[in-house]
Coordinates of C-alpha atoms in Angstrom, one line a residue:
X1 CA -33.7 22.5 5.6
X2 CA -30.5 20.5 7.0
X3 CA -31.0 17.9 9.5
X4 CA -28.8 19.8 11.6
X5 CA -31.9 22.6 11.7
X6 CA -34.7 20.4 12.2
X7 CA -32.7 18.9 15.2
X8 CA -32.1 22.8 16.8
X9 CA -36.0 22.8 16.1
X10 CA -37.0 20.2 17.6
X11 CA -34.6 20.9 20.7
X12 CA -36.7 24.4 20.5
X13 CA -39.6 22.3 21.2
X14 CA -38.6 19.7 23.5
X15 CA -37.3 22.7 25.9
X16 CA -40.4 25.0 26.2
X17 CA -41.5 25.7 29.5
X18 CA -37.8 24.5 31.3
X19 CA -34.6 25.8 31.2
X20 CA -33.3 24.9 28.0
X21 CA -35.5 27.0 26.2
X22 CA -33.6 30.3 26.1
X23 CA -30.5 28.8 25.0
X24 CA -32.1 26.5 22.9
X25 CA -33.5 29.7 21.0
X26 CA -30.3 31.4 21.3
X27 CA -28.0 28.4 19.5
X28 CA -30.8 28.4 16.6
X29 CA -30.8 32.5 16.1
X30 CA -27.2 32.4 16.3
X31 CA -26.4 29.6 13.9
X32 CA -28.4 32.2 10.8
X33 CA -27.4 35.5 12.6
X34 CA -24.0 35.5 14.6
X35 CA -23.8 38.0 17.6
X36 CA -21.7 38.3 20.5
X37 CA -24.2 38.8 22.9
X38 CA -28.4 37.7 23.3
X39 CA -31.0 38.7 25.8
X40 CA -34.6 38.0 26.4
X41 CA -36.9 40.5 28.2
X42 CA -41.0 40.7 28.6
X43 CA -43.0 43.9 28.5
X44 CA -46.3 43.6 30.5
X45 CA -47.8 47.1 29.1
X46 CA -46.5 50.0 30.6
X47 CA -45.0 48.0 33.6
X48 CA -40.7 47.1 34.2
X49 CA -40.0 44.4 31.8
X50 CA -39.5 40.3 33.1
X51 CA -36.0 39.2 32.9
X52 CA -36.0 35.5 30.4
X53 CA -32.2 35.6 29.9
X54 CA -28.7 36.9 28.9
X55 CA -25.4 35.8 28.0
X56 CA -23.6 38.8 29.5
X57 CA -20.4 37.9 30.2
X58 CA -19.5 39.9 33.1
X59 CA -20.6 41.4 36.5
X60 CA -20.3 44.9 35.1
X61 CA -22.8 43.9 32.4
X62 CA -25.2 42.4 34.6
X63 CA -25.5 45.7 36.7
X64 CA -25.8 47.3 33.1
X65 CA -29.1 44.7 33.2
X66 CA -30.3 45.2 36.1
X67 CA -30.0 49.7 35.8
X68 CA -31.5 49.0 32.8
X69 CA -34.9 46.4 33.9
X70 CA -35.3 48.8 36.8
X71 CA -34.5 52.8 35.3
X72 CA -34.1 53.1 32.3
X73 CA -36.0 50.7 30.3
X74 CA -38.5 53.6 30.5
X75 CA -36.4 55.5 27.3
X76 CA -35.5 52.8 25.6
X77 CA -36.9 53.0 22.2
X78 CA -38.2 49.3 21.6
X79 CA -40.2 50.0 25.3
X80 CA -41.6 52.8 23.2
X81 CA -42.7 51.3 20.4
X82 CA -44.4 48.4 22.5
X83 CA -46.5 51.1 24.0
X84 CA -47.5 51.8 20.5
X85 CA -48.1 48.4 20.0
X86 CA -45.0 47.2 18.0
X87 CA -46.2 44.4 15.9
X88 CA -44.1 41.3 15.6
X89 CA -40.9 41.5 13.5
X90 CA -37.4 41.7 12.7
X91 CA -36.1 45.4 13.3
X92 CA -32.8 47.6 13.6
X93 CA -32.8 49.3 16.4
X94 CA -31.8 52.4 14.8
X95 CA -35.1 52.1 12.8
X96 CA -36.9 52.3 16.1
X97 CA -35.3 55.2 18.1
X98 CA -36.8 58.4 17.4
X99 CA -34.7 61.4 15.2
X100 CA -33.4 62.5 17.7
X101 CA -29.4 62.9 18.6
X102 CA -29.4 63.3 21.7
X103 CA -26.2 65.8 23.5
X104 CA -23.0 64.6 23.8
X105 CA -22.6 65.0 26.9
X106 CA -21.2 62.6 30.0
X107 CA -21.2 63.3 33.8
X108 CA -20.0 61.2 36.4
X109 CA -22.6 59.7 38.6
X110 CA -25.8 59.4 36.0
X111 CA -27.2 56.1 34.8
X112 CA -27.4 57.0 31.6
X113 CA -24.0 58.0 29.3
X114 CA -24.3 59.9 26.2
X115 CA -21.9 59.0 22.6
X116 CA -22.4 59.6 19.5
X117 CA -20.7 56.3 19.3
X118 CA -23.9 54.0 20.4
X119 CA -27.1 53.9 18.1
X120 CA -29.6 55.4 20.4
X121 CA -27.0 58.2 21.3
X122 CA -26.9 57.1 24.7
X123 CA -26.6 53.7 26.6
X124 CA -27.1 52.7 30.2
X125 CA -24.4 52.7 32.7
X126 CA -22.4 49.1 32.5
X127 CA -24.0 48.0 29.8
X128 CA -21.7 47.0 27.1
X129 CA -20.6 49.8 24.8
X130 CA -21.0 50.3 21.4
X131 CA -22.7 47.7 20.0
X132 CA -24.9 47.3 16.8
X133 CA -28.2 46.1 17.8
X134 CA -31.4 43.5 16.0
X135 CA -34.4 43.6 17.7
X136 CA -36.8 40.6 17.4
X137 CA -40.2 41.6 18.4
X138 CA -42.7 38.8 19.4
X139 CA -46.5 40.5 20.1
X140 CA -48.1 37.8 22.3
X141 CA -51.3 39.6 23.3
X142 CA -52.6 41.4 25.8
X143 CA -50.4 44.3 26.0
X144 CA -47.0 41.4 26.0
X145 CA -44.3 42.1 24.3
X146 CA -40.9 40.0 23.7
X147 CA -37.9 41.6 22.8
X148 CA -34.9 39.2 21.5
X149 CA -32.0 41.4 21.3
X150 CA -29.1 40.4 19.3
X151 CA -26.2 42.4 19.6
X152 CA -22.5 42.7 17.9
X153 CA -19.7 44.7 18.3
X154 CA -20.0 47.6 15.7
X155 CA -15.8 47.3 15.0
X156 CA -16.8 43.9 13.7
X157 CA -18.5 42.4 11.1
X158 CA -21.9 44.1 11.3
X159 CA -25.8 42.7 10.8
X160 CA -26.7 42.4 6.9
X161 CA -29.8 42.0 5.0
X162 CA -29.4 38.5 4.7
X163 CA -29.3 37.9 8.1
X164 CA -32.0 40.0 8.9
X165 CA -34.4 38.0 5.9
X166 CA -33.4 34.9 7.6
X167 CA -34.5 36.2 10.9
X168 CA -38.0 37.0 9.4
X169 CA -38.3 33.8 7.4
X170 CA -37.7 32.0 11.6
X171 CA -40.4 33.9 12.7
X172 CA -43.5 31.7 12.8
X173 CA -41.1 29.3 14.9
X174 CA -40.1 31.6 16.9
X175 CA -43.5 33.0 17.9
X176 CA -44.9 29.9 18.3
X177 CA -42.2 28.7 20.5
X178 CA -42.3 31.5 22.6
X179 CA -45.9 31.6 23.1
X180 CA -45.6 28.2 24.6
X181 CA -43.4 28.9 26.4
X182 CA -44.4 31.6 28.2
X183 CA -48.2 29.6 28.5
X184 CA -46.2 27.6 30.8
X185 CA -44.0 29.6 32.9
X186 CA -45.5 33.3 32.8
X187 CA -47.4 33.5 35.4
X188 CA -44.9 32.0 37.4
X189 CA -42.1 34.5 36.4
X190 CA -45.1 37.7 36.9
X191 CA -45.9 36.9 40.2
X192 CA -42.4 35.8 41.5
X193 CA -41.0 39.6 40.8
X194 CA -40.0 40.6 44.2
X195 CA -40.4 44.5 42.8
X196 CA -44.0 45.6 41.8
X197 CA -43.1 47.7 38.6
X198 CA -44.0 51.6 38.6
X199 CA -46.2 52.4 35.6
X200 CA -44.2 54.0 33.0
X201 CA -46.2 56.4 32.0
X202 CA -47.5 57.5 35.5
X203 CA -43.7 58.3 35.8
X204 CA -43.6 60.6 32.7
X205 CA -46.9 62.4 33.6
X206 CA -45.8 62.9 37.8
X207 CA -42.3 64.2 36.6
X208 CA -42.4 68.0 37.5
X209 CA -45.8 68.0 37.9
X210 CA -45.5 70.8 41.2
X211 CA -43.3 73.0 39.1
X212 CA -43.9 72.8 35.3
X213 CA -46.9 74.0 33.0
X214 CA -49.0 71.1 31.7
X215 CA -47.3 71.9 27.9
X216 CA -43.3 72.4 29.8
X217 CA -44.1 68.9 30.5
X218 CA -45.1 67.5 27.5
X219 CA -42.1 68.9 26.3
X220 CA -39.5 67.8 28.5
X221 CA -41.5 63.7 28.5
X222 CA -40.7 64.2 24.8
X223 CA -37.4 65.0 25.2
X224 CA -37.0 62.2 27.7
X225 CA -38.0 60.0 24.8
X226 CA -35.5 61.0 22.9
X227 CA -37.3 63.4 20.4
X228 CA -35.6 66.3 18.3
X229 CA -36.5 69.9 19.0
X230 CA -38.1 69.9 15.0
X231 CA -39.7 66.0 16.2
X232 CA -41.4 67.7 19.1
X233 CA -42.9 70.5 17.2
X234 CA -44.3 68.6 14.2
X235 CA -46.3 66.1 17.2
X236 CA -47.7 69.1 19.3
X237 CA -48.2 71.3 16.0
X238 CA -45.7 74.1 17.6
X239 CA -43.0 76.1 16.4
X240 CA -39.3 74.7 17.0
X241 CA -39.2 78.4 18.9
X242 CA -41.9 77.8 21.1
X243 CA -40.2 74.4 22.0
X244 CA -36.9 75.9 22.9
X245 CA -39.1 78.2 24.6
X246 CA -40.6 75.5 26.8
X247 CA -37.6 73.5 27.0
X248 CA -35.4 76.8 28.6
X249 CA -38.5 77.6 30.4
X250 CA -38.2 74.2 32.1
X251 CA -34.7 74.2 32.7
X252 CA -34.9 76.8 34.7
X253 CA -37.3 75.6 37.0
X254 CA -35.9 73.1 37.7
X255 CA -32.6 74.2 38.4
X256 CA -30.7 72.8 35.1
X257 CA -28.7 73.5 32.1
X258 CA -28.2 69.9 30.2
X259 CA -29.9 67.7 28.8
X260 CA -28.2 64.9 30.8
X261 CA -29.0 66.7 34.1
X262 CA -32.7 66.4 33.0
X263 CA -32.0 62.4 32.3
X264 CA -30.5 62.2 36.0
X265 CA -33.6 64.4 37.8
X266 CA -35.9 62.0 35.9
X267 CA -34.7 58.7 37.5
X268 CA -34.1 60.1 40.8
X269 CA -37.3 60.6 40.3
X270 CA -38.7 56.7 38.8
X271 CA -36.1 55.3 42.0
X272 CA -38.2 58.1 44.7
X273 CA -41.7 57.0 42.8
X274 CA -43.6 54.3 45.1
X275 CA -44.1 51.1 44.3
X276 CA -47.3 49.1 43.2
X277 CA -49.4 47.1 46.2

């Protein structure tokens, strides 16, 4: 290594548990992996993730943030995964999303917008727009999970092996750092949240519960995740005509035609849910 790396490490070090720490972290990641923009967020199990840090440049951006920590972190795929019990690493975030593609479609008013031109197929309302995305995943235990995001804009140069390899080799750094640092200010940043995050999947299980059948709503919470008409049916051993079955079956009853109406009802629906104690 350069002297010019083990200084950035040892300014990693230095700044655990203050301030400095997140961009300490961010100056080191970018200098092997360069991105336009960074953020740091915390899931606690099923629970609204804990803002660390971004560098988003704009006010537009930060309401992307905030839509996002609040709604609609609840389809994001990497929240997903963590429920699974993502292990640490370096990953794509097209590797995580499900198959699915989800409809091209927009409406005014939701806080979720659908392109075929972001990786996931959709993206959050205000949140910068087509962007190539590395996920670093930090597993610290007990149901905590980091996510680093790195992020570039796709009409430029885009994430390549290399940078991903290098990203992997920083990993024991990384963890370590983070662990640390989070020893010393997490319970701080958990108990300082002035809103008690709704559980996740209490969301996905309540939603439609007076209307739909038990399987309707299996159907449409897999939908929500972002899961192909063929996905669904090979994970509840189905037919993919029994799950369009469900899916129109749903739609009715509850008075929609779109995907991205369903989208809409369901975080109406996480904003109408009541909070923890």
């Amino acid at each position: 290594m350069t002297e010019t790396e083990y200084s950035r490490i040892g300014q990693l070090i230095r700044s655990c548990g203050d301030a400095g720490f997140c961009p300490s972290l961010q100056d080191w990641l970018r200098a092997h992996a360069a991105f336009d923009l960074f953020s740091i967020v915390i899931y606690r199990g099923s629970e609204a993730p804990i803002h660390l840090f971004d560098n988003f440049p704009d006010a537009g951006a930060r309401d992307g943030m905030m839509t996002f920590l609040t709604q609609t972190y609840v389809l994001n795929a990497f929240f997903q995964q963590h429920q699974k019990g993502l292990p640490t690493g370096v990953y794509r975030l097209r590797d995580l999303a499900p198959d699915a593609n989800p409809e091209d479609e927009q409406q005014q008013g939701l806080e979720v917008i659908f392109s075929d031109k972001e990786e996931a197929g959709y993206i959050t309302s205000g949140w910068p727009q087509e962007l190539e995305e590395v996920d670093i995943a930090v597993d610290l235990g007990e149901k905590l999970t980091v996510e680093i995001g790195l992020y570039r804009k796709r009409s430029t140069a885009r994430f390549e092996e290399d940078n991903i390899r290098a990203l992997e080799m920083m990993l024991p750094v990384i963890t370590a750092g983070l662990s640390k640092h989070w020893q010393l200010v997490g319970k701080q940043l958990a108990f300082s949240k002035t809103r008690q995050a709704t559980d996740a999947t209490s969301d996905f299980e309540g939603f439609g519960e007076n209307v739909l059948s038990a399987r309707e709503r299996e159907v449409t919470a897999m939908i929500l995740r972002g899961h192909s008409s063929e996905s669904i049916a090979s994970h509840l051993d189905i037919s993919i005509t029994t799950v369009k079955t469900h899916r129109k079956r749903a739609y009715q009853k509850l008075s929609i035609s779109t995907q991205a109406e369903l989208l809409s009802l369901f975080l109406k629906h996480v904003q109408m849910a009541p909070s923890g104690p």
